[in-house]
Coordinates of C-alpha atoms and ligand atoms in Angstrom, one line a residue:
X198 CA -14.6 -89.6 33.4
X199 CA -12.9 -86.2 32.0
X200 CA -13.8 -86.5 29.1
X201 CA -13.2 -83.3 26.6
X202 CA -17.4 -83.4 26.2
X203 CA -17.9 -82.5 29.8
X204 CA -15.2 -80.0 30.3
X205 CA -17.9 -76.9 31.9
X206 CA -15.3 -74.1 29.7
X207 CA -15.5 -76.1 26.2
X208 CA -19.0 -75.8 26.9
X209 CA -18.9 -72.3 28.4
X210 CA -16.5 -71.7 24.8
X211 CA -19.4 -72.6 22.8
X212 CA -21.7 -70.0 24.4
X213 CA -23.2 -72.2 27.2
X214 CA -23.7 -70.6 30.3
X215 CA -24.3 -72.1 33.3
X216 CA -24.0 -69.3 36.1
X217 CA -26.1 -66.8 33.7
X218 CA -23.8 -64.0 32.7
X219 CA -21.1 -64.8 35.1
X220 CA -20.2 -67.4 32.6
X221 CA -20.3 -64.6 29.3
X222 CA -17.0 -63.8 28.4
X223 CA -15.7 -60.0 29.3
X224 CA -13.2 -59.5 26.0
X225 CA -12.3 -62.0 23.4
X226 CA -9.3 -63.2 21.2
X227 CA -8.6 -65.5 18.1
X228 CA -7.5 -68.2 20.8
X229 CA -8.1 -66.6 24.1
X230 CA -11.6 -65.4 25.9
X231 CA -11.1 -64.2 29.4
X232 CA -14.4 -64.2 32.0
X233 CA -14.9 -63.5 35.9
X234 CA -14.4 -66.8 38.0
X235 CA -16.8 -68.4 40.2
X236 CA -15.8 -68.3 43.8
X237 CA -14.0 -65.2 43.7
X238 CA -12.9 -63.6 47.1
X239 CA -12.2 -60.3 46.2
X240 CA -14.1 -58.9 43.4
X241 CA -12.5 -58.2 40.4
X242 CA -11.2 -62.1 40.6
X243 CA -11.9 -63.1 36.3
X244 CA -9.5 -66.0 33.7
X245 CA -7.9 -66.2 30.3
X246 CA -8.7 -69.4 29.0
X247 CA -7.2 -71.1 26.4
X248 CA -10.5 -71.3 23.3
X249 CA -8.3 -74.8 22.3
X250 CA -8.8 -77.5 25.9
X251 CA -5.2 -78.0 27.2
X252 CA -4.2 -78.9 30.9
X253 CA -1.9 -75.9 31.4
X254 CA -0.3 -72.8 29.8
X255 CA 3.1 -73.8 29.8
X256 CA 3.2 -74.2 25.9
X257 CA 1.2 -70.2 25.9
X258 CA 3.9 -68.5 28.3
X259 CA 6.1 -67.8 24.7
X260 CA 3.1 -66.4 23.1
X261 CA 3.4 -62.5 22.7
X262 CA -0.9 -63.2 21.4
X263 CA -1.5 -64.5 24.6
X264 CA 0.4 -61.7 26.9
X265 CA -1.4 -59.6 24.7
X266 CA -4.6 -61.0 26.2
X267 CA -3.1 -60.9 29.5
X268 CA -2.2 -57.5 29.6
X269 CA -5.2 -55.8 28.2
X270 CA -7.5 -58.0 30.6
X271 CA -4.7 -57.5 34.1
X272 CA -5.3 -53.2 32.7
X273 CA -8.8 -53.5 32.5
X274 CA -9.1 -55.3 35.7
X275 CA -6.5 -52.4 37.3
X276 CA -8.2 -49.7 36.1
X277 CA -11.1 -51.0 38.2
X278 CA -9.6 -52.6 41.3
X279 CA -6.1 -51.8 41.6
X280 CA -3.3 -53.5 41.4
X281 CA -4.2 -57.5 40.2
X282 CA -1.4 -60.6 40.2
X283 CA -1.4 -63.9 38.3
X284 CA -1.1 -67.3 38.9
X285 CA -2.0 -70.6 37.7
X286 CA -1.8 -74.4 38.4
X287 CA -0.5 -76.5 36.0
X288 CA -2.3 -79.2 35.7
X289 CA -1.0 -82.7 33.2
X290 CA -3.9 -85.0 33.4
X291 CA -7.8 -85.3 33.3
X292 CA -8.8 -85.1 37.3
X293 CA -6.1 -84.2 39.1
X294 CA -6.1 -82.5 42.3
X295 CA -3.6 -79.6 41.1
X296 CA -6.9 -78.1 39.0
X297 CA -9.0 -76.1 41.0
X298 CA -11.8 -78.6 39.5
X299 CA -11.7 -78.0 35.7
X300 CA -9.1 -79.6 33.6
X301 CA -9.2 -76.9 31.1
X302 CA -6.1 -74.6 32.0
X303 CA -6.7 -70.7 32.9
X304 CA -4.9 -68.5 34.1
X305 CA -6.5 -66.5 37.1
X306 CA -6.1 -62.2 37.5
X307 CA -6.7 -61.4 41.2
X308 CA -6.2 -57.8 42.2
X309 CA -3.9 -57.9 45.0
X310 CA -5.5 -56.2 48.7
X311 CA -2.7 -59.3 50.7
X312 CA 0.4 -59.2 50.8
X313 CA 2.3 -62.3 48.9
X314 CA 5.0 -62.7 51.0
X315 CA 2.1 -63.8 54.0
X316 CA 0.1 -65.6 51.3
X317 CA 2.9 -68.0 50.1
X318 CA 3.9 -68.6 53.9
X319 CA 0.3 -69.3 54.5
X320 CA 0.3 -71.9 51.6
X321 CA 2.9 -74.0 53.6
X322 CA 5.4 -74.7 50.5
X323 CA 8.6 -73.5 50.8
X324 CA 11.5 -73.9 48.1
X325 CA 9.9 -71.2 45.8
X326 CA 12.5 -70.7 42.6
X327 CA 11.6 -67.2 40.9
X328 CA 11.7 -67.3 37.7
X329 CA 10.6 -65.5 34.5
X330 CA 6.9 -66.9 32.4
X331 CA 9.1 -68.6 29.3
X332 CA 11.4 -70.7 31.4
X333 CA 8.1 -73.0 33.1
X334 CA 8.3 -74.8 29.6
X335 CA 11.1 -75.9 30.5
X336 CA 12.0 -75.7 34.2
X337 CA 8.4 -78.0 34.0
X338 CA 8.8 -80.3 31.8
X339 CA 5.6 -83.0 32.2
X340 CA 5.4 -82.3 35.7
X341 CA 2.5 -80.2 37.4
X342 CA 4.0 -76.7 39.4
X343 CA 2.5 -73.6 40.7
X344 CA 3.3 -70.8 38.9
X345 CA 2.1 -66.3 40.6
X346 CA 3.7 -63.0 39.6
X347 CA 3.4 -60.1 40.9
X348 CA 4.2 -58.6 37.6
X349 CA 1.4 -59.5 35.5
X350 CA 1.7 -56.0 32.5
X351 CA 5.0 -57.7 32.1
X352 CA 6.3 -59.7 28.2
X353 CA 7.5 -62.3 30.3
X354 CA 6.7 -61.9 34.0
X355 CA 8.8 -63.5 36.9
X356 CA 7.7 -65.0 39.1
X357 CA 7.5 -67.8 41.7
X358 CA 7.6 -71.2 40.7
X359 CA 6.9 -74.7 42.3
X360 CA 6.5 -78.3 40.7
X361 CA 3.8 -80.0 42.9
X362 CA 5.3 -82.4 44.8
X363 CA 1.7 -83.3 46.7
X364 CA -1.6 -82.3 44.2
X365 CA -3.8 -80.4 46.3
X366 CA -7.0 -79.4 45.3
X367 CA -7.8 -75.1 44.7
X368 CA -4.1 -74.5 46.3
X369 CA -3.9 -70.7 45.5
X370 CA -7.4 -69.7 47.2
X371 CA -7.3 -72.0 49.8
X372 CA -3.6 -69.9 50.2
X373 CA -5.9 -66.4 49.9
X374 CA -8.8 -67.2 51.4
X375 CA -6.0 -68.0 55.0
X376 CA -4.8 -65.0 54.3
X377 CA -8.1 -62.9 53.8
X378 CA -9.4 -64.2 57.3
X379 CA -11.9 -66.3 54.5
X380 CA -11.0 -70.2 55.0
X381 CA -14.8 -70.6 56.2
X382 CA -16.0 -70.0 52.2
X383 CA -12.4 -70.9 50.8
X384 CA -14.0 -74.0 49.2
X385 CA -15.4 -72.5 45.8
X386 CA -18.1 -75.5 45.0
X387 CA -19.3 -75.0 48.5
X388 CA -19.2 -71.0 49.1
X389 CA -19.7 -70.0 44.8
X390 CA -19.5 -66.2 45.8
X391 CA -21.9 -65.6 42.8
X392 CA -23.1 -62.3 43.2
X393 CA -19.2 -61.1 43.7
X394 CA -18.7 -63.1 39.7
X395 CA -21.7 -61.7 38.5
X396 CA -20.7 -57.9 40.0
X397 CA -16.8 -58.3 38.5
X398 CA -18.3 -59.7 34.8
X399 CA -20.3 -57.2 34.4
X400 CA -18.2 -54.3 35.6
X401 CA -15.2 -55.5 33.7
X402 CA -17.1 -56.0 30.5
X403 CA -18.5 -52.3 30.4
X404 CA -14.8 -51.3 31.3
X405 CA -13.5 -53.9 28.3
Ligands
LIG286 ZN1 -12.3 -77.7 27.7
LIG287 ZN1 -7.6 -72.4 38.6

């Protein structure tokens, strides 16, 4: 069952907290909130979440409201933790393996103390295309996709894009974990790293 009432992010958006202050918003606007990510392998790892329940951000990448909010949160992360990347695993159905344990769409913001090319090699996937975010909707249509950009402050970030052939759970975090030598604790369900997430939320809320 993957019904809306069971969506963890929808409950968090309604003010519920499952992991203490980790589930408190860092920043809010009319259409989006940001919050610390559970299972953060790196302090500063946070998420931008649309208030409206949807499965991917493919319809948001042409919205200036979306990018204004993303940029303001990326700036906050970068002031505290240094240069960041953004990525999304765009699912297309409830219960998809491509989403990382929640069906509710979200953009990851991750400080980047790791080489992206090595990470993409570690991902085991080749054939990445480079496209601007505004083209994701037309490039993906209804398919599931992965998108990662190292230009998170752009109004139309160019990034690595790939249609998903074989859905993989927590795809980018496994690739990041492999690059950081943290494969053993990559699965956030078994290693939620709540201490790191709590510190992330506290520091970014103070600075927001
Ligand atoms: Zn939801
Ligand atoms: Zn995710």
